[in-house]
Coordinates of C-alpha atoms in Angstrom, one line a residue:
M1 CA -13.3 124.7 32.7
K2 CA -10.3 126.4 31.0
P3 CA -9.7 130.0 32.1
K4 CA -10.1 131.4 28.5
L5 CA -13.4 129.7 28.3
Y6 CA -14.5 130.6 31.7
L7 CA -13.9 134.3 31.1
L8 CA -15.6 133.9 27.7
S9 CA -18.7 132.5 29.4
L10 CA -18.7 135.4 32.0
L11 CA -18.6 137.9 29.2
L12 CA -21.5 136.2 27.4
I13 CA -23.5 136.1 30.5
F14 CA -22.8 139.9 31.3
S15 CA -23.8 140.9 27.7
C16 CA -27.0 139.0 27.8
I17 CA -28.0 140.7 31.2
K18 CA -26.9 144.0 29.8
S19 CA -28.9 143.8 26.7
Q20 CA -32.0 142.7 28.6
A21 CA -32.1 145.4 30.9
Q22 CA -35.3 147.3 30.6
T23 CA -36.6 150.7 31.2
S24 CA -39.9 152.5 30.6
V25 CA -40.9 155.2 28.3
S26 CA -44.3 156.7 28.0
I27 CA -45.7 158.5 24.7
S28 CA -49.0 160.3 24.4
F29 CA -50.7 159.7 21.2
P30 CA -52.7 162.9 20.0
A31 CA -56.4 163.2 20.3
D32 CA -56.8 165.1 17.2
S33 CA -55.9 163.9 13.6
G34 CA -53.3 166.5 12.8
S35 CA -53.5 169.0 10.1
V36 CA -49.8 169.5 8.9
K37 CA -48.5 167.5 5.9
I38 CA -45.0 166.0 6.0
S39 CA -43.6 167.0 2.7
K40 CA -42.2 164.0 0.7
Y41 CA -39.3 166.2 -0.4
I42 CA -38.0 165.8 3.3
Y43 CA -36.6 162.4 2.0
S44 CA -34.7 163.9 -0.8
H45 CA -31.0 163.1 -1.8
F46 CA -27.9 165.0 -3.0
A47 CA -25.5 164.0 -5.8
E48 CA -22.5 166.0 -6.1
H49 CA -19.7 165.9 -8.6
L50 CA -17.4 164.4 -5.9
G51 CA -15.3 161.4 -5.8
R52 CA -17.3 158.3 -7.2
G53 CA -20.8 159.9 -6.6
I54 CA -21.7 160.5 -10.2
Y55 CA -19.1 158.6 -12.2
D56 CA -18.6 155.2 -11.2
G57 CA -21.6 155.6 -8.9
F58 CA -24.8 156.7 -10.9
Y59 CA -23.2 156.9 -14.1
V60 CA -21.0 154.3 -16.0
G61 CA -21.5 155.3 -19.6
D62 CA -23.9 153.5 -22.0
T63 CA -20.8 151.3 -23.4
S64 CA -20.3 149.8 -19.8
K65 CA -20.7 146.2 -19.3
I66 CA -22.7 147.0 -16.1
P67 CA -26.3 146.9 -17.1
N68 CA -27.4 150.4 -17.7
T69 CA -30.0 152.6 -19.3
H70 CA -28.5 155.6 -21.2
G71 CA -25.3 155.2 -19.0
V72 CA -27.3 155.0 -15.6
R73 CA -26.8 151.9 -13.7
N74 CA -29.9 149.8 -13.7
D75 CA -29.4 148.5 -10.1
V76 CA -29.2 151.9 -8.8
I77 CA -32.3 153.0 -10.6
A78 CA -34.2 150.1 -9.0
A79 CA -32.9 150.6 -5.6
L80 CA -33.7 154.5 -5.6
K81 CA -37.0 153.9 -7.1
K82 CA -37.8 151.4 -4.2
M83 CA -36.7 153.9 -1.7
K84 CA -39.1 156.3 -3.5
I85 CA -36.6 159.2 -3.8
P86 CA -38.6 162.3 -4.3
A87 CA -36.0 165.0 -5.4
L88 CA -32.3 164.9 -6.2
R89 CA -30.0 168.0 -5.7
W90 CA -27.2 168.4 -8.3
P91 CA -24.3 169.3 -9.4
G92 CA -23.1 170.4 -6.0
G93 CA -22.2 171.4 -3.2
C94 CA -19.1 173.3 -3.7
F95 CA -18.6 172.1 -7.2
A96 CA -21.8 174.0 -8.2
D97 CA -20.1 177.5 -7.9
T98 CA -17.4 176.5 -10.5
Y99 CA -19.6 174.6 -12.7
H100 CA -20.7 176.1 -16.2
W101 CA -23.6 174.2 -17.5
K102 CA -22.9 174.9 -21.1
D103 CA -19.7 172.9 -20.8
G104 CA -21.9 169.8 -20.1
I105 CA -24.1 169.7 -23.2
G106 CA -24.0 168.8 -27.0
P107 CA -22.0 166.0 -28.6
K108 CA -20.0 164.3 -25.9
D109 CA -16.7 164.4 -27.9
K110 CA -17.1 168.0 -28.3
R111 CA -17.4 168.9 -24.6
P112 CA -14.5 170.5 -22.9
S113 CA -12.8 168.5 -19.8
I114 CA -12.6 170.4 -16.5
V115 CA -10.6 170.2 -13.5
N116 CA -12.7 169.4 -10.3
R117 CA -10.6 171.8 -8.2
W118 CA -12.7 171.1 -4.9
W119 CA -12.7 167.4 -4.6
G120 CA -9.3 165.7 -5.5
G121 CA -8.3 167.9 -8.6
T122 CA -9.6 165.0 -11.0
V123 CA -10.2 165.8 -14.4
E124 CA -13.7 165.3 -15.6
D125 CA -14.8 164.9 -19.4
N126 CA -18.3 166.4 -18.6
S127 CA -20.0 163.3 -20.2
F128 CA -22.6 163.6 -17.4
G129 CA -24.3 167.0 -17.8
T130 CA -27.7 168.6 -17.7
N131 CA -29.4 166.3 -20.4
E132 CA -28.1 163.3 -18.7
F133 CA -29.0 164.4 -15.1
L134 CA -32.6 165.4 -16.0
N135 CA -33.2 162.2 -18.1
M136 CA -31.8 160.3 -15.1
C137 CA -34.4 162.0 -12.8
E138 CA -37.1 160.8 -15.1
L139 CA -35.8 157.2 -14.9
L140 CA -35.8 157.6 -10.9
G141 CA -39.2 159.2 -10.8
A142 CA -37.5 161.9 -8.8
E143 CA -37.8 165.7 -9.2
P144 CA -34.6 167.5 -10.1
Y145 CA -33.2 170.2 -7.9
I146 CA -30.4 172.1 -9.6
S147 CA -27.9 174.2 -7.7
G148 CA -27.0 177.1 -9.7
N149 CA -23.6 179.0 -10.1
V150 CA -23.4 182.4 -8.4
G151 CA -19.8 182.2 -7.1
S152 CA -18.2 182.2 -10.5
G153 CA -21.1 182.6 -12.8
T154 CA -23.3 185.3 -14.0
V155 CA -27.1 186.2 -14.1
Q156 CA -27.4 185.5 -17.7
E157 CA -25.7 182.2 -17.3
L158 CA -28.3 181.0 -14.8
S159 CA -31.4 182.6 -16.6
D160 CA -30.2 180.8 -19.6
W161 CA -30.2 177.6 -17.8
V162 CA -33.6 178.1 -16.5
S163 CA -34.7 178.7 -20.2
Y164 CA -32.8 175.8 -21.7
V165 CA -34.5 173.2 -19.2
S166 CA -37.8 174.9 -18.9
S167 CA -39.0 177.0 -21.9
D168 CA -41.2 175.7 -24.6
N169 CA -41.3 178.9 -26.5
K170 CA -39.1 179.3 -29.5
N171 CA -35.9 181.1 -28.3
P172 CA -32.3 180.5 -28.4
M173 CA -32.1 178.3 -25.3
S174 CA -35.0 176.2 -26.2
D175 CA -33.7 175.8 -29.8
L176 CA -30.3 174.7 -28.2
R177 CA -32.2 172.1 -26.2
R178 CA -33.9 170.7 -29.2
A179 CA -30.7 170.8 -31.2
N180 CA -29.4 168.5 -28.5
G181 CA -32.2 165.9 -28.8
R182 CA -34.7 167.1 -26.3
D183 CA -38.0 168.5 -27.7
K184 CA -40.1 169.1 -24.7
P185 CA -38.8 170.9 -21.6
W186 CA -38.2 169.1 -18.3
N187 CA -39.7 172.0 -16.3
V188 CA -37.4 172.1 -13.4
K189 CA -39.0 173.5 -10.4
F190 CA -36.4 173.6 -7.6
W191 CA -33.4 176.0 -8.0
G192 CA -30.7 176.6 -5.6
I193 CA -29.2 180.3 -6.0
G194 CA -25.8 179.4 -5.1
N195 CA -24.3 177.2 -2.5
E196 CA -22.6 178.0 0.8
A197 CA -22.2 181.7 -0.1
W198 CA -20.6 182.1 3.2
G199 CA -17.9 179.6 2.3
C200 CA -16.7 177.8 -0.8
G201 CA -19.4 179.7 -2.8
G202 CA -17.5 183.1 -2.4
N203 CA -17.0 183.8 1.1
M204 CA -19.7 186.5 1.1
A205 CA -21.1 188.6 3.9
P206 CA -24.9 187.9 4.5
D207 CA -25.7 191.5 3.3
Y208 CA -23.9 191.2 0.0
Y209 CA -25.3 187.7 -0.6
A210 CA -28.8 189.0 0.1
N211 CA -28.4 191.6 -2.6
E212 CA -26.9 189.0 -5.1
F213 CA -29.9 186.7 -4.4
R214 CA -32.4 189.4 -5.0
K215 CA -30.7 190.2 -8.5
Y216 CA -30.4 186.5 -9.6
S217 CA -33.8 185.8 -8.4
T218 CA -35.4 188.6 -10.4
F219 CA -34.2 187.2 -13.6
M220 CA -35.3 183.5 -13.0
P221 CA -39.0 183.3 -14.5
G222 CA -40.6 179.8 -14.5
S223 CA -41.2 177.9 -17.8
D224 CA -42.4 180.8 -20.1
N225 CA -43.8 182.4 -16.9
T226 CA -46.5 179.7 -16.3
T227 CA -44.7 177.3 -14.1
K228 CA -43.9 178.8 -10.7
I229 CA -40.3 177.8 -9.8
Y230 CA -39.1 177.3 -6.2
R231 CA -36.0 179.5 -5.6
I232 CA -33.9 178.5 -2.6
A233 CA -31.3 180.8 -1.1
S234 CA -28.0 179.6 0.3
G235 CA -28.7 179.5 4.0
A236 CA -26.8 179.4 7.1
N237 CA -24.1 177.1 8.3
S238 CA -25.2 175.3 11.3
D239 CA -26.1 177.9 14.0
D240 CA -25.1 181.1 12.2
Y241 CA -28.5 182.6 13.2
N242 CA -27.4 186.1 11.9
W243 CA -27.3 184.8 8.4
T244 CA -31.0 183.6 8.5
E245 CA -31.8 186.8 10.0
T246 CA -30.2 189.0 7.5
L247 CA -31.7 187.0 4.6
M248 CA -35.1 187.2 6.1
K249 CA -35.0 190.9 6.7
Q250 CA -33.5 191.9 3.3
I251 CA -35.0 189.6 0.7
P252 CA -38.8 190.2 -0.1
L253 CA -41.2 187.3 0.2
N254 CA -42.0 187.6 -3.3
L255 CA -38.5 186.7 -4.5
I256 CA -37.9 183.8 -2.4
E257 CA -39.6 180.2 -1.6
G258 CA -36.9 178.7 0.3
I259 CA -33.9 179.2 2.5
A260 CA -31.2 176.5 3.1
L261 CA -29.6 175.1 6.2
H262 CA -26.4 172.8 6.2
Y263 CA -25.4 170.8 9.3
Y264 CA -23.4 167.6 9.6
S265 CA -23.1 165.4 12.8
V266 CA -19.3 165.7 13.1
I267 CA -17.5 164.9 16.2
D268 CA -14.7 167.4 15.6
W269 CA -13.9 168.8 12.2
D270 CA -10.3 168.3 12.8
H271 CA -10.6 164.8 14.2
K272 CA -13.7 163.3 12.7
G273 CA -12.9 159.8 13.8
P274 CA -13.4 156.4 11.9
S275 CA -16.5 155.3 10.2
T276 CA -16.6 151.9 11.8
K277 CA -14.0 151.4 14.4
F278 CA -15.4 154.1 16.7
N279 CA -15.8 153.6 20.6
E280 CA -18.9 154.4 22.6
Q281 CA -17.9 158.0 23.6
Q282 CA -17.4 158.7 19.8
Y283 CA -20.9 157.1 19.3
F284 CA -22.5 159.2 22.1
T285 CA -21.0 162.5 20.7
T286 CA -22.1 161.7 17.4
M287 CA -25.7 161.2 18.6
K288 CA -25.5 164.4 20.4
R289 CA -24.5 166.3 17.4
A290 CA -27.4 164.7 15.5
L291 CA -30.1 165.5 18.1
F292 CA -28.8 169.2 18.0
M293 CA -30.7 169.5 14.7
D294 CA -33.8 170.0 16.7
T295 CA -32.4 172.9 18.4
L296 CA -31.1 174.4 15.0
I297 CA -34.4 173.8 13.2
T298 CA -36.3 175.4 16.2
K299 CA -34.2 178.7 16.4
H300 CA -33.9 179.2 12.7
S301 CA -37.7 178.9 12.4
R302 CA -38.2 181.1 15.3
I303 CA -36.3 184.0 13.1
M304 CA -38.2 182.9 10.0
D305 CA -41.5 183.4 11.9
K306 CA -40.7 186.9 12.6
Y307 CA -40.5 187.9 9.0
D308 CA -42.8 185.2 7.7
P309 CA -45.5 184.3 10.1
K310 CA -47.6 182.5 7.5
K311 CA -44.8 180.2 6.9
K312 CA -44.5 180.9 3.0
V313 CA -40.8 180.3 3.0
G314 CA -39.6 176.8 3.6
L315 CA -36.7 175.7 5.4
V316 CA -34.6 173.5 3.1
V317 CA -32.0 171.4 4.9
D318 CA -30.3 170.5 1.7
E319 CA -27.2 169.0 3.3
W320 CA -27.1 166.8 6.5
G321 CA -25.7 163.6 7.6
G322 CA -22.7 162.0 9.3
W323 CA -19.0 163.0 8.3
Y324 CA -16.1 160.8 9.3
D325 CA -12.5 160.2 8.1
V326 CA -12.3 158.5 4.8
E327 CA -11.7 155.0 4.4
P328 CA -7.9 153.9 4.9
G329 CA -6.2 154.0 1.5
T330 CA -8.6 156.0 -0.5
N331 CA -8.4 159.5 -1.9
P332 CA -8.9 162.1 0.9
G333 CA -10.7 164.4 -1.6
F334 CA -13.3 161.5 -2.5
L335 CA -15.1 161.5 1.0
F336 CA -15.6 157.7 0.7
Q337 CA -16.8 156.2 4.2
Q338 CA -18.4 153.2 5.3
N339 CA -21.9 153.5 6.7
S340 CA -22.6 151.6 10.0
M341 CA -25.7 151.2 12.5
R342 CA -24.5 154.4 13.8
D343 CA -25.6 156.1 10.7
A344 CA -29.0 154.5 10.7
M345 CA -29.4 156.1 14.1
I346 CA -28.4 159.3 12.7
A347 CA -30.8 158.9 9.8
G348 CA -33.6 157.8 12.2
V349 CA -33.5 160.5 14.7
T350 CA -32.9 163.3 12.1
L351 CA -35.9 162.2 10.0
N352 CA -38.1 162.2 13.1
I353 CA -37.0 165.9 13.8
F354 CA -37.8 166.9 10.4
N355 CA -41.2 165.3 10.4
N356 CA -42.0 166.9 13.6
H357 CA -41.0 170.4 12.2
C358 CA -42.7 170.0 8.9
D359 CA -44.6 173.1 9.3
R360 CA -41.4 174.9 8.2
V361 CA -39.2 172.1 6.9
R362 CA -40.3 171.6 3.3
M363 CA -37.2 169.8 1.8
A364 CA -34.1 168.0 3.1
N365 CA -31.3 166.2 1.1
L366 CA -29.2 163.7 2.6
A367 CA -25.4 163.9 1.8
Q368 CA -24.9 162.1 -0.2
C369 CA -26.5 159.5 -2.3
I370 CA -23.8 157.2 -3.6
N371 CA -20.2 156.6 -2.4
V372 CA -19.9 160.0 -0.7
L373 CA -20.4 160.7 3.0
Q374 CA -23.4 159.0 4.5
A375 CA -24.4 157.4 1.3
V376 CA -27.3 155.0 0.8
I377 CA -25.7 152.9 -1.8
L378 CA -22.0 151.9 -2.2
T379 CA -20.6 150.5 -5.4
S380 CA -17.5 148.6 -6.5
G381 CA -17.3 147.5 -10.0
N382 CA -20.4 145.7 -11.0
K383 CA -21.3 145.2 -7.1
L384 CA -23.7 147.1 -5.2
I385 CA -24.7 147.3 -1.5
L386 CA -27.4 148.9 0.4
T387 CA -26.2 150.8 3.7
P388 CA -28.2 150.8 7.0
T389 CA -29.2 154.4 6.1
Y390 CA -30.9 153.2 2.9
Y391 CA -33.0 150.8 4.9
V392 CA -34.0 153.8 7.3
M393 CA -35.1 156.0 4.4
E394 CA -36.9 153.0 2.7
M395 CA -38.9 152.3 6.0
Y396 CA -39.6 156.0 6.6
N397 CA -41.1 156.6 3.0
V398 CA -44.5 155.8 4.6
H399 CA -44.6 159.3 5.9
Q400 CA -44.1 161.0 2.6
D401 CA -47.1 163.5 2.1
A402 CA -48.7 162.0 5.2
T403 CA -50.4 164.1 7.8
L404 CA -48.2 164.6 10.8
L405 CA -49.8 163.4 14.1
P406 CA -47.9 165.4 16.9
I407 CA -46.7 163.3 19.9
T408 CA -45.9 164.1 23.3
I409 CA -43.0 161.9 24.5
N410 CA -41.5 161.5 28.0
S411 CA -38.3 159.6 27.4
D412 CA -35.7 157.9 29.6
D413 CA -32.2 158.6 29.0
Y414 CA -29.2 157.1 27.3
V415 CA -26.5 157.8 29.9
L416 CA -22.6 157.7 29.4
G417 CA -20.4 158.8 32.0
N418 CA -21.8 162.2 33.4
E419 CA -23.7 163.0 30.1
K420 CA -27.1 162.1 29.1
L421 CA -29.3 162.0 25.9
S422 CA -32.9 161.3 25.3
A423 CA -32.9 157.6 24.5
I424 CA -36.1 157.5 22.4
S425 CA -36.9 159.5 19.2
V426 CA -40.4 159.3 17.7
S427 CA -42.7 160.9 14.9
A428 CA -46.0 159.6 13.6
S429 CA -48.2 160.2 10.6
K430 CA -51.6 159.0 9.2
D431 CA -51.6 158.5 5.3
K432 CA -54.4 159.3 2.9
N433 CA -56.0 156.1 3.6
G434 CA -56.3 156.7 7.3
V435 CA -53.3 154.3 8.2
V436 CA -51.0 155.3 11.0
H437 CA -47.4 154.8 11.0
I438 CA -45.1 155.3 14.0
S439 CA -41.4 155.6 13.6
L440 CA -39.2 154.8 16.8
V441 CA -35.5 155.1 17.4
N442 CA -33.6 153.8 20.4
I443 CA -30.0 155.3 20.5
D444 CA -29.1 153.6 23.7
P445 CA -27.0 150.6 22.3
D446 CA -27.2 148.5 25.4
H447 CA -30.6 148.7 26.9
V448 CA -34.1 147.4 25.7
H449 CA -36.8 150.4 26.3
K450 CA -40.2 149.5 27.2
I451 CA -42.6 151.9 25.7
K452 CA -46.2 152.5 26.2
L453 CA -48.2 154.7 23.8
N454 CA -51.4 156.0 25.2
L455 CA -53.8 155.9 22.0
N456 CA -56.4 158.4 23.7
G457 CA -59.3 156.0 23.0
K458 CA -58.5 155.3 19.3
K459 CA -59.1 151.8 18.3
F460 CA -56.8 149.8 15.9
A461 CA -57.5 146.3 14.5
A462 CA -53.9 145.3 14.2
V463 CA -50.3 146.4 14.5
T464 CA -47.3 145.4 12.2
G465 CA -43.9 146.7 12.0
R466 CA -40.3 146.5 10.6
I467 CA -37.0 146.7 12.4
L468 CA -33.5 147.6 11.6
V469 CA -31.1 146.3 14.2
S470 CA -27.7 144.5 14.7
A471 CA -25.4 143.3 17.3
K472 CA -23.3 146.4 17.4
V473 CA -23.5 150.0 16.3
Q474 CA -20.3 149.5 14.5
D475 CA -21.7 146.8 12.2
Y476 CA -22.1 147.5 8.6
N477 CA -22.8 145.9 5.2
S478 CA -19.7 145.2 3.2
F479 CA -19.1 143.8 -0.4
D480 CA -18.1 140.5 1.1
N481 CA -21.3 140.4 3.3
P482 CA -23.8 142.8 1.8
G483 CA -26.8 141.3 3.5
K484 CA -25.5 141.5 7.2
I485 CA -28.0 144.4 8.1
K486 CA -31.4 144.7 6.6
T487 CA -35.0 145.1 7.8
V488 CA -37.0 142.2 9.2
A489 CA -40.6 141.8 10.7
F490 CA -40.9 143.4 14.1
N491 CA -43.0 141.4 16.6
G492 CA -42.4 143.5 19.8
A493 CA -45.5 145.5 19.6
A494 CA -49.0 144.6 21.1
L495 CA -52.1 146.5 21.2
K496 CA -53.6 146.3 24.7
G497 CA -56.8 148.1 25.4
D498 CA -56.3 151.8 24.6
G499 CA -52.6 151.5 24.5
L500 CA -49.7 150.1 22.6
D501 CA -46.9 148.3 24.2
V502 CA -43.6 148.3 22.3
S503 CA -40.4 146.6 23.3
L504 CA -37.5 148.5 21.5
P505 CA -34.2 146.9 21.4
G506 CA -30.8 148.8 21.8
A507 CA -29.6 150.8 18.7
S508 CA -32.7 150.0 16.7
V509 CA -35.0 151.6 14.2
V510 CA -38.7 150.5 14.1
V511 CA -41.6 151.5 12.1
L512 CA -45.0 150.6 13.0
T513 CA -48.2 150.2 11.0
L514 CA -51.6 150.7 12.8
N515 CA -54.4 149.3 10.8
N516 CA -58.1 150.2 11.7

């Protein structure tokens, strides 16, 4: 045998031995049926005027040769409807606090162009504005979540926006809406009162923003005072627990329904690293950052519990996801990055964390939906690909509005050098038909983990499943090979007496269905 072939054979043998290594994980299934609902809004998304997120992403205009409905790509509509997107946040992000909504209504040839000062300094013609966004949400079957301008706007401006989209009485704003071709209001429920007020939204101190929020919230009635709106405060950046404490202490509970939290799984803000050509240490660090979401939610929730023990106010994680260096040769201000199996791991463990904290987490918005950061869809001309993150979100939609089944897990570790992380992440729910779904993630890229679930005497007739997995965590779908990674049937689970045995491959996401 030639030396090169011999060496290759040894590498293949070593790879097989490594991939077949097995450890054991035990999971205790709850004896009770659970009582807390996993809000469908945990599976929501975010679309900012940033790079090719809106223009060339969602919106191509009604004169485009790309099949569209009122300018919105038909392939995007179909993909997001299949994923069951419950809510979509818009127009930002940082962009929201420089956006004046009246620039984006009325005849398109009369709308002023604006410079996107935050993202690349591009000139936008405002052809995609309030009417286009809200009509698009109707096409998607998604509820709109509008982020209002507090940083450079006024109370009157935001109050008028609420009236324009939600009032059915005769008044200047409803008359303006009708003049622009929409008779009945959209009745928008979710409203963000500014974005990142601690940073790009105005560099405000928490005490100052708390007072601003109180003022803005006071002048935001629902649709003619009949529809209750959901007012979301600009919340903390990561582990700024003082921000949460200040807002919860100073804002009366009758003026607030939600408080935001922003957190990204970033290796290092100054050295984010590549999206696909990363090493195992970079992968490990990313997963460590992703798992830190559990600590953040636990600590922020604990603060909220002090002032809101009945959990009236929801925690809204309206920006989360992986953030890397942009793809080589692309505009740095467009935040375009590829989406690999690493991102599927981020999505899987983060959604499990949200599910398990659904008593306080009422909404979360992946950043972002198309062509920006951890996107579920990437487009190029008339081409569209679905990313690994898309498939995780689509598999997990079985948890939407299902009842959480609390699970106790004793996980083995994913070890790299002197560091270790829990290898297995899990959440479970029971839907309205009594069907149980269990989502499992193995972040360990090199080892199969054998899992035993104790069903505590519960009897199930059958188990089926789907899996997302690939040869390497660096793998991704490209425009040349759009189907490289996709879900397939999973046959690695078997019911045995009062238990369920699962063989979970390395770096995989699995969703199981247990039928009675």
